[in-house]
Amino acid sequence: MDYETIRYDGTDGVLIITLNRPDKLNAFNEQMIQETIAAFKQAGRDDHVRCVVLTGAGRGFSSGQDLKGFEERGEEVSIGEHLRQGYNRLIMRMVTLEKPIIGAINGVAAGAGCGVALACDIRIASDQASFMQAFSKVGLIPDSGSTWMLPQLIGYARAYEMAITAEKVTADKALAWGLVNEVVPAAQLDEIVAAWAQRLAQGPTLAFGLTKRAMRRASGMGLEEALAYEAMLQEVAGRSHDHREGVAAFLEKRAPEYRGD
Ligand code: T3D
């Protein structure tokens, strides 16, 4: 599929999706929302893709909804419907993709761009990155899953503070708050993310996908239900090639060769 607002580059089991409207800090217009949804759908269907990296071209990760488009679309538009057809579908595509998504957060992630960053499974941030719940600056509430994900990640008080102040949270503060997994020098971001992605793509990716499903589901369950769900998914993982290979490799004192099945 040909994309115009994003880049879609895959090699060795790793797919890199690059939001590509750098002159607007990768603000989402309608085309970019729909193309990003399509890219994640394509990634889900392609067995060669075992890990996805999401990043931004230029100095921003994404500045959220394109405010120019906001102005152009007029007042009669339904924002609720726009969310349902756009960002909500994108976030659900990401969290239901049973492959790890690494957010390579190269710069500012604002508004819906912050929500999309939060929907990644792992966030590696450049020391130039920042996170901003910009919504209240334009009189809106956090969307794109931010009201759900942010309090879970950093607690209600900090999440609410980010929402009502709309101030930038620096990469170092994001690390201290548990919003990112690692902060790295900007010049080394690509190299360090590539190493992460290679490691994940060569891992037991069926188990990684089932782990993602189990953890997402568990957040809406009690312990008893989560235990039962774990047992059900472990049955699937336990029948995989990668499980047998992992055990054999351990016993034979060699490196495992996982296939993702
Ligand atoms: O309908 C629905 O679905 C509702 C959903 C809403 C979801 C949302 O995302 S609402 C929040 C929208 N985003 C914002 O409010 C953020 C707006 N941007 C900013 O506040 C700042 O740009 C940043 C803090 C992110 C970065 O600041 P800075 O100083 O590093 O860069 P800049 O100079 O402001 O921006 C650089 C260029 O990108 C500039 O263009 P120019 O002047 O060089 O031609 C700027 O206009 C453009 N740009 C940045 N953000 C957006 C944008 N253009 C359109 N939309 C943007 N969101």
PDB file of C-alpha atoms and ligand atoms in Angstrom:
ATOM      1  CA  MET A   1       0.000   0.000   0.000  1.00  0.00           C
ATOM      2  CA  ASP A   2       1.261   3.501  -0.840  1.00  0.00           C
ATOM      3  CA  TYR A   3       1.254   6.049   1.946  1.00  0.00           C
ATOM      4  CA  GLU A   4       1.761   9.802   1.601  1.00  0.00           C
ATOM      5  CA  THR A   5       1.757  11.135   5.161  1.00  0.00           C
ATOM      6  CA  ILE A   6       3.683   8.308   6.809  1.00  0.00           C
ATOM      7  CA  ARG A   7       6.640   6.121   5.899  1.00  0.00           C
ATOM      8  CA  TYR A   8       6.371   2.336   6.175  1.00  0.00           C
ATOM      9  CA  ASP A   9       9.768   0.632   6.172  1.00  0.00           C
ATOM     10  CA  GLY A  10      10.338  -2.980   7.149  1.00  0.00           C
ATOM     11  CA  THR A  11      13.399  -5.152   7.447  1.00  0.00           C
ATOM     12  CA  ASP A  12      14.421  -8.244   9.473  1.00  0.00           C
ATOM     13  CA  GLY A  13      11.083  -8.534  11.262  1.00  0.00           C
ATOM     14  CA  VAL A  14      11.056  -4.881  12.327  1.00  0.00           C
ATOM     15  CA  LEU A  15       8.583  -2.421  10.832  1.00  0.00           C
ATOM     16  CA  ILE A  16       9.254   1.297  11.271  1.00  0.00           C
ATOM     17  CA  ILE A  17       6.223   3.572  10.882  1.00  0.00           C
ATOM     18  CA  THR A  18       7.299   7.215  10.647  1.00  0.00           C
ATOM     19  CA  LEU A  19       4.758  10.011  11.007  1.00  0.00           C
ATOM     20  CA  ASN A  20       5.868  12.250   8.202  1.00  0.00           C
ATOM     21  CA  ARG A  21       4.563  15.823   8.245  1.00  0.00           C
ATOM     22  CA  PRO A  22       7.681  17.349   9.814  1.00  0.00           C
ATOM     23  CA  ASP A  23       6.892  20.968   8.941  1.00  0.00           C
ATOM     24  CA  LYS A  24       3.857  20.690  11.257  1.00  0.00           C
ATOM     25  CA  LEU A  25       5.650  18.598  13.867  1.00  0.00           C
ATOM     26  CA  ASN A  26       3.690  15.632  12.460  1.00  0.00           C
ATOM     27  CA  ALA A  27       0.264  17.000  13.354  1.00  0.00           C
ATOM     28  CA  PHE A  28      -2.467  14.535  12.402  1.00  0.00           C
ATOM     29  CA  ASN A  29      -4.658  15.545   9.488  1.00  0.00           C
ATOM     30  CA  GLU A  30      -7.419  13.221   8.349  1.00  0.00           C
ATOM     31  CA  GLN A  31      -5.196  11.461   5.834  1.00  0.00           C
ATOM     32  CA  MET A  32      -2.468  10.786   8.373  1.00  0.00           C
ATOM     33  CA  ILE A  33      -4.952   9.393  10.898  1.00  0.00           C
ATOM     34  CA  GLN A  34      -6.408   7.003   8.313  1.00  0.00           C
ATOM     35  CA  GLU A  35      -3.018   6.015   6.917  1.00  0.00           C
ATOM     36  CA  THR A  36      -1.656   5.268  10.389  1.00  0.00           C
ATOM     37  CA  ILE A  37      -4.699   3.092  11.127  1.00  0.00           C
ATOM     38  CA  ALA A  38      -4.135   1.278   7.800  1.00  0.00           C
ATOM     39  CA  ALA A  39      -0.426   0.822   8.553  1.00  0.00           C
ATOM     40  CA  PHE A  40      -1.131  -0.856  11.905  1.00  0.00           C
ATOM     41  CA  LYS A  41      -3.762  -3.043  10.237  1.00  0.00           C
ATOM     42  CA  GLN A  42      -1.213  -4.045   7.578  1.00  0.00           C
ATOM     43  CA  ALA A  43       1.377  -4.743  10.299  1.00  0.00           C
ATOM     44  CA  GLY A  44      -1.090  -7.056  12.043  1.00  0.00           C
ATOM     45  CA  ARG A  45      -1.650  -9.087   8.883  1.00  0.00           C
ATOM     46  CA  ASP A  46       2.009  -9.396   7.899  1.00  0.00           C
ATOM     47  CA  ASP A  47       3.628 -12.395   9.585  1.00  0.00           C
ATOM     48  CA  HIS A  48       7.062 -11.015   8.709  1.00  0.00           C
ATOM     49  CA  VAL A  49       6.462  -8.089  11.075  1.00  0.00           C
ATOM     50  CA  ARG A  50       7.357  -9.138  14.624  1.00  0.00           C
ATOM     51  CA  CYS A  51       7.982  -5.738  16.197  1.00  0.00           C
ATOM     52  CA  VAL A  52       6.811  -2.237  15.258  1.00  0.00           C
ATOM     53  CA  VAL A  53       8.624   1.045  15.893  1.00  0.00           C
ATOM     54  CA  LEU A  54       6.570   4.241  15.751  1.00  0.00           C
ATOM     55  CA  THR A  55       8.440   7.529  15.443  1.00  0.00           C
ATOM     56  CA  GLY A  56       8.222  11.008  13.938  1.00  0.00           C
ATOM     57  CA  ALA A  57      10.172  12.653  11.131  1.00  0.00           C
ATOM     58  CA  GLY A  58      12.078  15.835  11.979  1.00  0.00           C
ATOM     59  CA  ARG A  59      12.154  17.414  15.428  1.00  0.00           C
ATOM     60  CA  GLY A  60       8.694  16.358  16.677  1.00  0.00           C
ATOM     61  CA  PHE A  61       7.011  13.047  17.441  1.00  0.00           C
ATOM     62  CA  SER A  62       3.520  14.477  16.849  1.00  0.00           C
ATOM     63  CA  SER A  63       1.831  17.733  17.835  1.00  0.00           C
ATOM     64  CA  GLY A  64      -1.627  16.102  17.838  1.00  0.00           C
ATOM     65  CA  GLN A  65      -4.636  17.139  15.826  1.00  0.00           C
ATOM     66  CA  ASP A  66      -3.828  19.512  12.969  1.00  0.00           C
ATOM     67  CA  LEU A  67      -5.314  22.753  14.258  1.00  0.00           C
ATOM     68  CA  LYS A  68      -5.327  24.225  10.765  1.00  0.00           C
ATOM     69  CA  GLY A  69      -7.710  21.429   9.781  1.00  0.00           C
ATOM     70  CA  PHE A  70      -9.807  22.236  12.861  1.00  0.00           C
ATOM     71  CA  GLU A  71     -10.280  25.752  11.581  1.00  0.00           C
ATOM     72  CA  GLU A  72     -11.063  24.607   8.042  1.00  0.00           C
ATOM     73  CA  ARG A  73     -13.679  21.998   8.952  1.00  0.00           C
ATOM     74  CA  GLY A  74     -16.079  24.549  10.458  1.00  0.00           C
ATOM     75  CA  GLU A  75     -18.350  24.395  13.485  1.00  0.00           C
ATOM     76  CA  GLU A  76     -20.946  21.879  12.334  1.00  0.00           C
ATOM     77  CA  VAL A  77     -18.486  18.970  12.526  1.00  0.00           C
ATOM     78  CA  SER A  78     -19.039  16.387  15.283  1.00  0.00           C
ATOM     79  CA  ILE A  79     -15.801  16.044  17.240  1.00  0.00           C
ATOM     80  CA  GLY A  80     -17.205  12.951  18.972  1.00  0.00           C
ATOM     81  CA  GLU A  81     -17.778  11.292  15.599  1.00  0.00           C
ATOM     82  CA  HIS A  82     -14.340  12.402  14.412  1.00  0.00           C
ATOM     83  CA  LEU A  83     -12.809  10.661  17.426  1.00  0.00           C
ATOM     84  CA  ARG A  84     -14.891   7.518  16.910  1.00  0.00           C
ATOM     85  CA  GLN A  85     -13.867   7.242  13.233  1.00  0.00           C
ATOM     86  CA  GLY A  86     -10.282   8.343  13.766  1.00  0.00           C
ATOM     87  CA  TYR A  87      -8.197   8.344  16.931  1.00  0.00           C
ATOM     88  CA  ASN A  88     -10.342   5.776  18.756  1.00  0.00           C
ATOM     89  CA  ARG A  89      -9.849   3.302  15.925  1.00  0.00           C
ATOM     90  CA  LEU A  90      -6.133   4.074  15.803  1.00  0.00           C
ATOM     91  CA  ILE A  91      -5.640   3.544  19.538  1.00  0.00           C
ATOM     92  CA  MET A  92      -7.633   0.293  19.460  1.00  0.00           C
ATOM     93  CA  ARG A  93      -5.580  -0.925  16.466  1.00  0.00           C
ATOM     94  CA  MET A  94      -2.409  -0.284  18.436  1.00  0.00           C
ATOM     95  CA  VAL A  95      -3.437  -1.855  21.732  1.00  0.00           C
ATOM     96  CA  THR A  96      -4.969  -4.916  20.074  1.00  0.00           C
ATOM     97  CA  LEU A  97      -1.972  -5.494  17.779  1.00  0.00           C
ATOM     98  CA  GLU A  98      -0.412  -8.611  19.285  1.00  0.00           C
ATOM     99  CA  LYS A  99       3.119  -7.475  18.506  1.00  0.00           C
ATOM    100  CA  PRO A 100       5.233  -5.137  20.625  1.00  0.00           C
ATOM    101  CA  ILE A 101       5.144  -1.477  19.590  1.00  0.00           C
ATOM    102  CA  ILE A 102       8.140   0.653  20.554  1.00  0.00           C
ATOM    103  CA  GLY A 103       7.515   4.387  20.580  1.00  0.00           C
ATOM    104  CA  ALA A 104      10.766   6.082  19.566  1.00  0.00           C
ATOM    105  CA  ILE A 105       9.836   9.467  20.976  1.00  0.00           C
ATOM    106  CA  ASN A 106      12.136  11.816  19.126  1.00  0.00           C
ATOM    107  CA  GLY A 107      10.572  15.142  20.127  1.00  0.00           C
ATOM    108  CA  VAL A 108       7.401  16.711  21.440  1.00  0.00           C
ATOM    109  CA  ALA A 109       4.353  14.444  21.764  1.00  0.00           C
ATOM    110  CA  ALA A 110       1.364  16.746  22.266  1.00  0.00           C
ATOM    111  CA  GLY A 111      -2.414  16.278  22.404  1.00  0.00           C
ATOM    112  CA  ALA A 112      -3.474  13.244  20.402  1.00  0.00           C
ATOM    113  CA  GLY A 113       0.232  12.756  19.612  1.00  0.00           C
ATOM    114  CA  CYS A 114       0.764  12.189  23.334  1.00  0.00           C
ATOM    115  CA  GLY A 115      -2.171   9.739  23.381  1.00  0.00           C
ATOM    116  CA  VAL A 116      -0.629   7.804  20.488  1.00  0.00           C
ATOM    117  CA  ALA A 117       2.730   7.717  22.309  1.00  0.00           C
ATOM    118  CA  LEU A 118       0.967   6.331  25.384  1.00  0.00           C
ATOM    119  CA  ALA A 119      -0.578   3.551  23.283  1.00  0.00           C
ATOM    120  CA  CYS A 120       2.894   2.203  22.475  1.00  0.00           C
ATOM    121  CA  ASP A 121       4.020  -0.686  24.684  1.00  0.00           C
ATOM    122  CA  ILE A 122       7.534   0.617  25.318  1.00  0.00           C
ATOM    123  CA  ARG A 123       8.640   4.242  25.050  1.00  0.00           C
ATOM    124  CA  ILE A 124      12.283   5.121  24.421  1.00  0.00           C
ATOM    125  CA  ALA A 125      12.614   8.890  24.574  1.00  0.00           C
ATOM    126  CA  SER A 126      15.301  11.138  23.209  1.00  0.00           C
ATOM    127  CA  ASP A 127      16.590  13.637  25.767  1.00  0.00           C
ATOM    128  CA  GLN A 128      14.957  16.249  23.473  1.00  0.00           C
ATOM    129  CA  ALA A 129      11.491  14.665  23.817  1.00  0.00           C
ATOM    130  CA  SER A 130       8.615  16.043  25.846  1.00  0.00           C
ATOM    131  CA  PHE A 131       5.039  15.078  26.609  1.00  0.00           C
ATOM    132  CA  MET A 132       2.202  17.539  26.655  1.00  0.00           C
ATOM    133  CA  GLN A 133      -1.497  17.050  27.254  1.00  0.00           C
ATOM    134  CA  ALA A 134      -2.160  20.087  25.062  1.00  0.00           C
ATOM    135  CA  PHE A 135      -5.933  19.603  24.900  1.00  0.00           C
ATOM    136  CA  SER A 136      -6.935  22.139  27.540  1.00  0.00           C
ATOM    137  CA  LYS A 137      -4.948  24.815  25.683  1.00  0.00           C
ATOM    138  CA  VAL A 138      -7.676  24.581  23.044  1.00  0.00           C
ATOM    139  CA  GLY A 139     -10.529  24.057  25.516  1.00  0.00           C
ATOM    140  CA  LEU A 140     -10.788  20.291  25.088  1.00  0.00           C
ATOM    141  CA  ILE A 141     -10.463  17.322  27.389  1.00  0.00           C
ATOM    142  CA  PRO A 142      -7.754  14.657  26.914  1.00  0.00           C
ATOM    143  CA  ASP A 143      -8.705  12.097  24.270  1.00  0.00           C
ATOM    144  CA  SER A 144      -7.044   9.314  22.275  1.00  0.00           C
ATOM    145  CA  GLY A 145      -7.110   7.151  25.401  1.00  0.00           C
ATOM    146  CA  SER A 146      -5.207   9.622  27.567  1.00  0.00           C
ATOM    147  CA  THR A 147      -7.862   9.718  30.331  1.00  0.00           C
ATOM    148  CA  TRP A 148      -7.474   5.953  30.708  1.00  0.00           C
ATOM    149  CA  MET A 149      -3.772   5.398  30.092  1.00  0.00           C
ATOM    150  CA  LEU A 150      -2.184   8.385  31.753  1.00  0.00           C
ATOM    151  CA  PRO A 151      -3.596   7.887  35.304  1.00  0.00           C
ATOM    152  CA  GLN A 152      -2.682   4.190  35.045  1.00  0.00           C
ATOM    153  CA  LEU A 153       0.889   5.049  34.107  1.00  0.00           C
ATOM    154  CA  ILE A 154       1.669   7.991  36.372  1.00  0.00           C
ATOM    155  CA  GLY A 155      -1.236   8.190  38.859  1.00  0.00           C
ATOM    156  CA  TYR A 156      -4.246  10.485  38.984  1.00  0.00           C
ATOM    157  CA  ALA A 157      -2.613  13.560  40.526  1.00  0.00           C
ATOM    158  CA  ARG A 158       0.157  13.833  37.931  1.00  0.00           C
ATOM    159  CA  ALA A 159      -2.181  12.924  35.077  1.00  0.00           C
ATOM    160  CA  TYR A 160      -4.684  15.564  36.133  1.00  0.00           C
ATOM    161  CA  GLU A 161      -1.882  18.095  36.551  1.00  0.00           C
ATOM    162  CA  MET A 162      -0.667  17.399  33.011  1.00  0.00           C
ATOM    163  CA  ALA A 163      -4.230  17.744  31.692  1.00  0.00           C
ATOM    164  CA  ILE A 164      -5.125  21.030  33.339  1.00  0.00           C
ATOM    165  CA  THR A 165      -1.761  22.796  33.005  1.00  0.00           C
ATOM    166  CA  ALA A 166      -1.036  21.569  29.434  1.00  0.00           C
ATOM    167  CA  GLU A 167       2.630  22.084  30.297  1.00  0.00           C
ATOM    168  CA  LYS A 168       5.449  20.150  28.701  1.00  0.00           C
ATOM    169  CA  VAL A 169       6.846  17.290  30.776  1.00  0.00           C
ATOM    170  CA  THR A 170      10.526  16.875  29.933  1.00  0.00           C
ATOM    171  CA  ALA A 171      12.024  13.496  29.072  1.00  0.00           C
ATOM    172  CA  ASP A 172      13.846  13.301  32.415  1.00  0.00           C
ATOM    173  CA  LYS A 173      10.685  14.042  34.372  1.00  0.00           C
ATOM    174  CA  ALA A 174       8.785  11.547  32.205  1.00  0.00           C
ATOM    175  CA  LEU A 175      11.351   8.918  33.183  1.00  0.00           C
ATOM    176  CA  ALA A 176      11.052   9.773  36.880  1.00  0.00           C
ATOM    177  CA  TRP A 177       7.241   9.563  36.580  1.00  0.00           C
ATOM    178  CA  GLY A 178       7.271   6.186  34.804  1.00  0.00           C
ATOM    179  CA  LEU A 179       5.971   7.609  31.538  1.00  0.00           C
ATOM    180  CA  VAL A 180       8.920   6.260  29.523  1.00  0.00           C
ATOM    181  CA  ASN A 181      11.158   3.214  29.806  1.00  0.00           C
ATOM    182  CA  GLU A 182      14.434   4.906  28.944  1.00  0.00           C
ATOM    183  CA  VAL A 183      15.850   8.313  28.004  1.00  0.00           C
ATOM    184  CA  VAL A 184      18.781   8.363  25.590  1.00  0.00           C
ATOM    185  CA  PRO A 185      20.890  11.066  23.903  1.00  0.00           C
ATOM    186  CA  ALA A 186      19.079  12.301  20.779  1.00  0.00           C
ATOM    187  CA  ALA A 187      21.970  11.288  18.515  1.00  0.00           C
ATOM    188  CA  GLN A 188      21.742   7.686  19.747  1.00  0.00           C
ATOM    189  CA  LEU A 189      17.963   7.250  19.642  1.00  0.00           C
ATOM    190  CA  ASP A 190      17.825   5.386  16.299  1.00  0.00           C
ATOM    191  CA  GLU A 191      20.668   3.052  17.198  1.00  0.00           C
ATOM    192  CA  ILE A 192      19.317   2.215  20.658  1.00  0.00           C
ATOM    193  CA  VAL A 193      15.754   1.725  19.381  1.00  0.00           C
ATOM    194  CA  ALA A 194      17.071  -0.501  16.566  1.00  0.00           C
ATOM    195  CA  ALA A 195      18.826  -2.691  19.147  1.00  0.00           C
ATOM    196  CA  TRP A 196      15.628  -2.938  21.223  1.00  0.00           C
ATOM    197  CA  ALA A 197      13.557  -3.734  18.124  1.00  0.00           C
ATOM    198  CA  GLN A 198      15.963  -6.412  16.882  1.00  0.00           C
ATOM    199  CA  ARG A 199      15.983  -8.063  20.279  1.00  0.00           C
ATOM    200  CA  LEU A 200      12.185  -8.111  20.444  1.00  0.00           C
ATOM    201  CA  ALA A 201      11.754  -9.263  16.824  1.00  0.00           C
ATOM    202  CA  GLN A 202      14.049 -12.227  17.506  1.00  0.00           C
ATOM    203  CA  GLY A 203      12.173 -13.136  20.684  1.00  0.00           C
ATOM    204  CA  PRO A 204       9.188 -15.445  21.284  1.00  0.00           C
ATOM    205  CA  THR A 205       6.780 -12.981  19.692  1.00  0.00           C
ATOM    206  CA  LEU A 206       3.702 -15.190  20.057  1.00  0.00           C
ATOM    207  CA  ALA A 207       4.239 -15.035  23.837  1.00  0.00           C
ATOM    208  CA  PHE A 208       4.949 -11.275  23.638  1.00  0.00           C
ATOM    209  CA  GLY A 209       1.623 -10.772  21.844  1.00  0.00           C
ATOM    210  CA  LEU A 210      -0.334 -12.926  24.278  1.00  0.00           C
ATOM    211  CA  THR A 211       1.322 -11.092  27.192  1.00  0.00           C
ATOM    212  CA  LYS A 212       0.090  -7.800  25.756  1.00  0.00           C
ATOM    213  CA  ARG A 213      -3.429  -9.180  25.422  1.00  0.00           C
ATOM    214  CA  ALA A 214      -3.378 -10.608  28.963  1.00  0.00           C
ATOM    215  CA  MET A 215      -2.084  -7.408  30.578  1.00  0.00           C
ATOM    216  CA  ARG A 216      -4.547  -5.167  28.715  1.00  0.00           C
ATOM    217  CA  ARG A 217      -7.458  -7.432  29.664  1.00  0.00           C
ATOM    218  CA  ALA A 218      -6.301  -7.881  33.265  1.00  0.00           C
ATOM    219  CA  SER A 219      -6.635  -4.152  33.934  1.00  0.00           C
ATOM    220  CA  GLY A 220     -10.419  -4.564  33.636  1.00  0.00           C
ATOM    221  CA  MET A 221     -10.613  -7.758  35.686  1.00  0.00           C
ATOM    222  CA  GLY A 222     -10.416  -8.966  39.268  1.00  0.00           C
ATOM    223  CA  LEU A 223      -7.560 -11.307  40.262  1.00  0.00           C
ATOM    224  CA  GLU A 224      -9.634 -14.466  39.960  1.00  0.00           C
ATOM    225  CA  GLU A 225     -10.706 -13.654  36.417  1.00  0.00           C
ATOM    226  CA  ALA A 226      -7.162 -12.588  35.473  1.00  0.00           C
ATOM    227  CA  LEU A 227      -5.772 -15.902  36.777  1.00  0.00           C
ATOM    228  CA  ALA A 228      -8.289 -17.825  34.673  1.00  0.00           C
ATOM    229  CA  TYR A 229      -7.451 -15.751  31.599  1.00  0.00           C
ATOM    230  CA  GLU A 230      -3.715 -16.270  32.138  1.00  0.00           C
ATOM    231  CA  ALA A 231      -4.245 -20.032  32.312  1.00  0.00           C
ATOM    232  CA  MET A 232      -6.200 -19.954  29.043  1.00  0.00           C
ATOM    233  CA  LEU A 233      -3.532 -17.991  27.182  1.00  0.00           C
ATOM    234  CA  GLN A 234      -0.699 -20.007  28.762  1.00  0.00           C
ATOM    235  CA  GLU A 235      -2.311 -23.081  27.234  1.00  0.00           C
ATOM    236  CA  VAL A 236      -1.780 -21.444  23.829  1.00  0.00           C
ATOM    237  CA  ALA A 237       1.795 -20.314  24.592  1.00  0.00           C
ATOM    238  CA  GLY A 238       2.608 -23.725  26.072  1.00  0.00           C
ATOM    239  CA  ARG A 239       1.757 -25.438  22.776  1.00  0.00           C
ATOM    240  CA  SER A 240       4.022 -23.176  20.706  1.00  0.00           C
ATOM    241  CA  HIS A 241       7.249 -24.006  18.915  1.00  0.00           C
ATOM    242  CA  ASP A 242       8.898 -21.128  20.781  1.00  0.00           C
ATOM    243  CA  HIS A 243       8.087 -22.661  24.172  1.00  0.00           C
ATOM    244  CA  ARG A 244       9.618 -26.003  23.183  1.00  0.00           C
ATOM    245  CA  GLU A 245      12.600 -24.219  21.611  1.00  0.00           C
ATOM    246  CA  GLY A 246      13.164 -22.033  24.685  1.00  0.00           C
ATOM    247  CA  VAL A 247      13.228 -25.037  27.019  1.00  0.00           C
ATOM    248  CA  ALA A 248      15.438 -27.085  24.668  1.00  0.00           C
ATOM    249  CA  ALA A 249      17.883 -24.190  24.236  1.00  0.00           C
ATOM    250  CA  PHE A 250      18.151 -23.771  28.003  1.00  0.00           C
ATOM    251  CA  LEU A 251      18.832 -27.455  28.575  1.00  0.00           C
ATOM    252  CA  GLU A 252      21.313 -27.637  25.696  1.00  0.00           C
ATOM    253  CA  LYS A 253      23.040 -24.433  26.878  1.00  0.00           C
ATOM    254  CA  ARG A 254      22.655 -22.665  23.519  1.00  0.00           C
ATOM    255  CA  ALA A 255      20.909 -19.533  22.240  1.00  0.00           C
ATOM    256  CA  PRO A 256      17.247 -20.125  21.292  1.00  0.00           C
ATOM    257  CA  GLU A 257      16.007 -19.607  17.743  1.00  0.00           C
ATOM    258  CA  TYR A 258      12.491 -18.301  18.066  1.00  0.00           C
ATOM    259  CA  ARG A 259      10.068 -18.169  15.137  1.00  0.00           C
ATOM    260  CA  GLY A 260       7.051 -16.387  16.595  1.00  0.00           C
ATOM    261  CA  ASP A 261       4.831 -19.470  16.516  1.00  0.00           C
TER     262      ASP A 261
HETATM  263  O1  T3D B   1     -11.565  16.401  16.297  1.00  0.00           O
HETATM  264  C1  T3D B   1     -10.837  15.800  17.089  1.00  0.00           C
HETATM  265  O2  T3D B   1     -10.453  14.684  16.782  1.00  0.00           O
HETATM  266  C2  T3D B   1     -10.393  16.427  18.357  1.00  0.00           C
HETATM  267  C3  T3D B   1      -9.114  15.895  18.771  1.00  0.00           C
HETATM  268  C4  T3D B   1      -8.162  16.672  19.316  1.00  0.00           C
HETATM  269  C5  T3D B   1      -6.881  16.100  19.669  1.00  0.00           C
HETATM  270  C6  T3D B   1      -5.767  17.075  19.879  1.00  0.00           C
HETATM  271  O3  T3D B   1      -4.677  16.709  19.594  1.00  0.00           O
HETATM  272  S1  T3D B   1      -6.090  18.638  20.503  1.00  0.00           S
HETATM  273  C7  T3D B   1      -4.487  19.319  20.722  1.00  0.00           C
HETATM  274  C8  T3D B   1      -3.878  19.811  19.423  1.00  0.00           C
HETATM  275  N1  T3D B   1      -2.468  20.158  19.570  1.00  0.00           N
HETATM  276  C9  T3D B   1      -2.068  21.278  20.157  1.00  0.00           C
HETATM  277  O4  T3D B   1      -2.801  22.078  20.687  1.00  0.00           O
HETATM  278  C10 T3D B   1      -0.569  21.549  20.100  1.00  0.00           C
HETATM  279  C11 T3D B   1      -0.288  22.761  19.229  1.00  0.00           C
HETATM  280  N2  T3D B   1       1.144  22.965  19.075  1.00  0.00           N
HETATM  281  C12 T3D B   1       1.881  23.535  20.059  1.00  0.00           C
HETATM  282  O5  T3D B   1       1.430  23.894  21.121  1.00  0.00           O
HETATM  283  C13 T3D B   1       3.335  23.720  19.734  1.00  0.00           C
HETATM  284  O6  T3D B   1       3.514  23.653  18.337  1.00  0.00           O
HETATM  285  C14 T3D B   1       4.252  22.682  20.405  1.00  0.00           C
HETATM  286  C15 T3D B   1       4.317  22.943  21.899  1.00  0.00           C
HETATM  287  C16 T3D B   1       3.772  21.259  20.137  1.00  0.00           C
HETATM  288  C17 T3D B   1       5.686  22.810  19.825  1.00  0.00           C
HETATM  289  O7  T3D B   1       6.111  24.154  19.941  1.00  0.00           O
HETATM  290  P1  T3D B   1       7.397  24.664  19.145  1.00  0.00           P
HETATM  291  O8  T3D B   1       7.647  26.061  19.585  1.00  0.00           O
HETATM  292  O9  T3D B   1       8.498  23.678  19.308  1.00  0.00           O
HETATM  293  O10 T3D B   1       6.995  24.601  17.582  1.00  0.00           O
HETATM  294  P2  T3D B   1       6.022  25.606  16.803  1.00  0.00           P
HETATM  295  O11 T3D B   1       6.807  26.725  16.239  1.00  0.00           O
HETATM  296  O12 T3D B   1       4.837  25.931  17.643  1.00  0.00           O
HETATM  297  O13 T3D B   1       5.508  24.644  15.616  1.00  0.00           O
HETATM  298  C18 T3D B   1       6.300  24.409  14.454  1.00  0.00           C
HETATM  299  C19 T3D B   1       5.370  24.425  13.256  1.00  0.00           C
HETATM  300  O14 T3D B   1       4.411  23.376  13.396  1.00  0.00           O
HETATM  301  C20 T3D B   1       4.562  25.728  13.182  1.00  0.00           C
HETATM  302  O15 T3D B   1       4.333  25.990  11.821  1.00  0.00           O
HETATM  303  P3  T3D B   1       5.049  27.268  11.103  1.00  0.00           P
HETATM  304  O16 T3D B   1       4.695  28.469  11.910  1.00  0.00           O
HETATM  305  O17 T3D B   1       6.527  26.944  11.166  1.00  0.00           O
HETATM  306  O18 T3D B   1       4.502  27.254   9.709  1.00  0.00           O
HETATM  307  C21 T3D B   1       3.260  25.356  13.843  1.00  0.00           C
HETATM  308  O19 T3D B   1       2.168  26.143  13.423  1.00  0.00           O
HETATM  309  C22 T3D B   1       3.100  23.914  13.359  1.00  0.00           C
HETATM  310  N3  T3D B   1       2.250  23.147  14.271  1.00  0.00           N
HETATM  311  C23 T3D B   1       2.578  22.713  15.495  1.00  0.00           C
HETATM  312  N4  T3D B   1       1.556  22.069  16.027  1.00  0.00           N
HETATM  313  C24 T3D B   1       0.580  22.076  15.120  1.00  0.00           C
HETATM  314  C25 T3D B   1       1.006  22.781  13.987  1.00  0.00           C
HETATM  315  N5  T3D B   1       0.223  22.958  12.911  1.00  0.00           N
HETATM  316  C26 T3D B   1      -1.033  22.443  12.959  1.00  0.00           C
HETATM  317  N6  T3D B   1      -1.496  21.760  14.020  1.00  0.00           N
HETATM  318  C27 T3D B   1      -0.747  21.549  15.099  1.00  0.00           C
HETATM  319  N7  T3D B   1      -1.235  20.827  16.137  1.00  0.00           N
END
